[in-house]
Amino acid sequence: MPRYEYRCRPCGSTFELNRPMAESSAPAVCPEGHEDTVKLLSTVAVGGSASAPASAPSGGGGGGGCCGGGCCG
């Protein structure tokens, strides 16, 4: 089940709720009982490295371009 992050406007606390996607935009009450909350946008962390694509050659060479560094025309 997805986890959504919310911020309470009156007390400023941030809290998370596990709820179905169909209820993602439903009002949320903070743990202190305040009803004036807003859903925050969250980023998703995905494992791996952004330094080089898996298909990149591992050695010198290369420039990129449409042919991976070869002569295109």
XYZ file of N, CA and C in Angstrom:
219
model
N 0.846 -1.173 0.000
C 0.000 0.000 0.000
C 0.894 1.240 0.000
N 0.585 2.232 -0.821
C 1.429 3.442 -0.891
C 1.419 4.243 0.409
N 2.498 4.934 0.637
C 2.644 5.793 1.813
C 2.676 7.237 1.317
N 1.845 8.078 1.899
C 1.759 9.478 1.523
C 2.193 10.350 2.691
N 2.859 11.458 2.361
C 3.367 12.369 3.384
C 2.511 13.633 3.387
N 2.171 14.087 4.575
C 1.323 15.257 4.749
C 1.986 16.225 5.717
N 1.606 17.513 5.620
C 2.052 18.527 6.573
C 0.822 19.214 7.133
N 0.822 19.385 8.448
C -0.271 20.053 9.141
C 0.010 21.554 9.136
N -0.945 22.332 8.661
C -0.752 23.788 8.625
C -0.783 24.425 10.014
N -1.702 24.053 10.902
C -1.729 24.704 12.216
C -0.496 24.416 13.089
N -0.036 23.170 13.157
C 1.079 22.853 14.065
C 2.412 22.636 13.341
N 2.394 22.535 12.008
C 3.632 22.398 11.245
C 4.242 21.012 11.235
N 3.589 20.035 11.853
C 4.162 18.685 11.874
C 4.012 18.012 10.516
N 4.917 17.103 10.234
C 4.875 16.298 9.025
C 4.601 14.863 9.451
N 3.695 14.199 8.747
C 3.346 12.826 9.108
C 3.051 12.028 7.853
N 3.075 10.713 7.976
C 2.840 9.814 6.847
C 1.631 8.942 7.129
N 0.923 8.597 6.061
C -0.213 7.682 6.150
C -0.104 6.638 5.064
N -0.368 5.389 5.405
C -0.499 4.322 4.418
C -1.970 4.253 4.049
N -2.261 4.449 2.755
C -3.649 4.389 2.313
C -3.689 3.985 0.851
N -4.801 3.428 0.415
C -4.930 3.033 -0.993
C -4.818 4.244 -1.920
N -4.372 4.009 -3.137
C -4.239 5.105 -4.098
C -5.566 5.812 -4.328
N -6.661 5.082 -4.260
C -7.981 5.676 -4.475
C -8.308 6.716 -3.402
N -7.624 6.647 -2.264
C -7.868 7.594 -1.175
C -6.739 8.615 -1.033
N -5.856 8.708 -2.014
C -4.687 9.577 -1.891
C -5.047 11.050 -1.743
N -6.150 11.487 -2.326
C -6.517 12.894 -2.227
C -7.577 13.154 -1.159
N -7.949 12.129 -0.407
C -8.929 12.301 0.675
C -8.296 13.125 1.800
N -9.096 13.891 2.536
C -8.550 14.685 3.648
C -7.854 13.798 4.679
N -6.800 14.329 5.278
C -6.054 13.598 6.307
C -6.020 14.444 7.568
N -6.179 13.816 8.711
C -6.122 14.494 10.002
C -4.758 14.212 10.620
N -4.077 15.250 11.110
C -2.752 15.055 11.708
C -2.879 14.337 13.045
N -1.780 13.789 13.576
C -1.819 13.071 14.848
C -2.319 13.924 16.024
N -2.213 15.256 15.890
C -2.686 16.151 16.950
C -4.170 16.472 16.808
N -4.812 15.981 15.715
C -6.239 16.177 15.517
C -6.623 17.330 14.609
N -5.638 18.031 14.045
C -5.939 19.144 13.143
C -6.371 18.616 11.773
N -7.340 19.261 11.178
C -7.852 18.816 9.883
C -7.298 19.616 8.710
N -6.608 20.737 8.964
C -6.071 21.575 7.890
C -4.690 21.059 7.495
N -4.664 20.046 6.612
C -3.403 19.434 6.187
C -3.283 19.502 4.675
N -2.065 19.350 4.202
C -1.790 19.349 2.774
C -0.889 18.166 2.447
N -1.181 17.497 1.327
C -0.355 16.365 0.899
C 0.910 16.905 0.243
N 2.052 16.367 0.615
C 3.337 16.790 0.071
C 3.716 15.929 -1.119
N 4.464 16.510 -2.024
C 5.007 15.747 -3.146
C 6.258 15.048 -2.665
N 6.367 13.777 -2.950
C 7.517 12.996 -2.508
C 8.299 12.501 -3.710
N 9.582 12.344 -3.521
C 10.409 11.741 -4.555
C 10.589 10.275 -4.232
N 10.806 9.488 -5.244
C 10.986 8.058 -5.060
C 12.452 7.735 -5.278
N 13.050 7.067 -4.326
C 14.445 6.662 -4.450
C 14.501 5.287 -5.105
N 15.338 5.168 -6.114
C 15.518 3.898 -6.801
C 17.000 3.555 -6.729
N 17.327 2.331 -6.380
C 18.718 1.918 -6.255
C 19.449 1.968 -7.579
N 20.749 2.059 -7.515
C 21.558 2.082 -8.722
C 22.452 3.308 -8.731
N 23.141 3.467 -9.805
C 24.064 4.584 -9.952
C 23.753 5.344 -11.216
N 23.842 6.637 -11.135
C 23.573 7.468 -12.307
C 24.858 7.832 -13.038
N 25.992 7.256 -12.638
C 27.261 7.649 -13.222
C 27.431 7.163 -14.655
N 26.927 5.999 -14.989
C 27.058 5.492 -16.356
C 25.959 4.467 -16.611
N 25.365 4.486 -17.786
C 24.359 3.473 -18.102
C 24.974 2.075 -18.136
N 24.169 1.078 -17.886
C 24.653 -0.299 -17.853
C 25.220 -0.731 -19.198
N 24.754 -0.143 -20.286
C 25.226 -0.565 -21.600
C 26.456 0.214 -22.076
N 26.949 1.135 -21.268
C 28.107 1.927 -21.678
C 29.361 1.062 -21.676
N 30.269 1.268 -22.632
C 31.509 0.505 -22.632
C 32.357 0.874 -21.426
N 33.058 -0.096 -20.873
C 33.876 0.163 -19.698
C 35.321 0.302 -20.088
N 35.713 1.227 -20.706
C 37.078 1.442 -21.102
C 37.107 2.722 -21.907
N 38.185 3.070 -22.415
C 38.283 4.316 -23.156
C 37.370 4.315 -24.348
N 37.574 5.127 -25.224
C 36.776 5.142 -26.416
C 35.650 6.099 -26.272
N 34.825 6.017 -26.743
C 33.707 6.606 -26.798
C 33.066 7.808 -26.985
N 32.804 8.599 -27.534
C 32.146 9.870 -27.537
C 30.663 9.835 -27.532
N 29.840 9.082 -27.689
C 28.417 9.331 -27.685
C 27.894 9.488 -29.091
N 27.010 10.359 -29.277
C 26.428 10.563 -30.596
C 25.499 9.420 -30.954
N 24.985 9.424 -32.169
C 24.000 8.439 -32.553
C 24.593 7.033 -32.733
N 25.881 6.942 -32.904
C 26.502 5.636 -33.143
C 27.407 5.201 -32.004
N 27.299 5.837 -30.854
C 28.142 5.456 -29.726
C 29.603 5.792 -29.934
N 29.903 6.824 -30.696
C 31.276 7.246 -30.889
C 31.858 6.852 -32.225
N 31.133 6.081 -33.010
C 31.631 5.679 -34.331
C 31.315 6.732 -35.377
N 31.739 6.482 -36.545
C 31.495 7.401 -37.649
C 30.073 7.199 -38.161
N 29.313 8.258 -38.213
C 27.910 8.147 -38.614
C 27.689 8.461 -40.079
N 28.609 8.892 -40.763
C 28.210 9.211 -42.108
C 29.348 9.387 -42.966
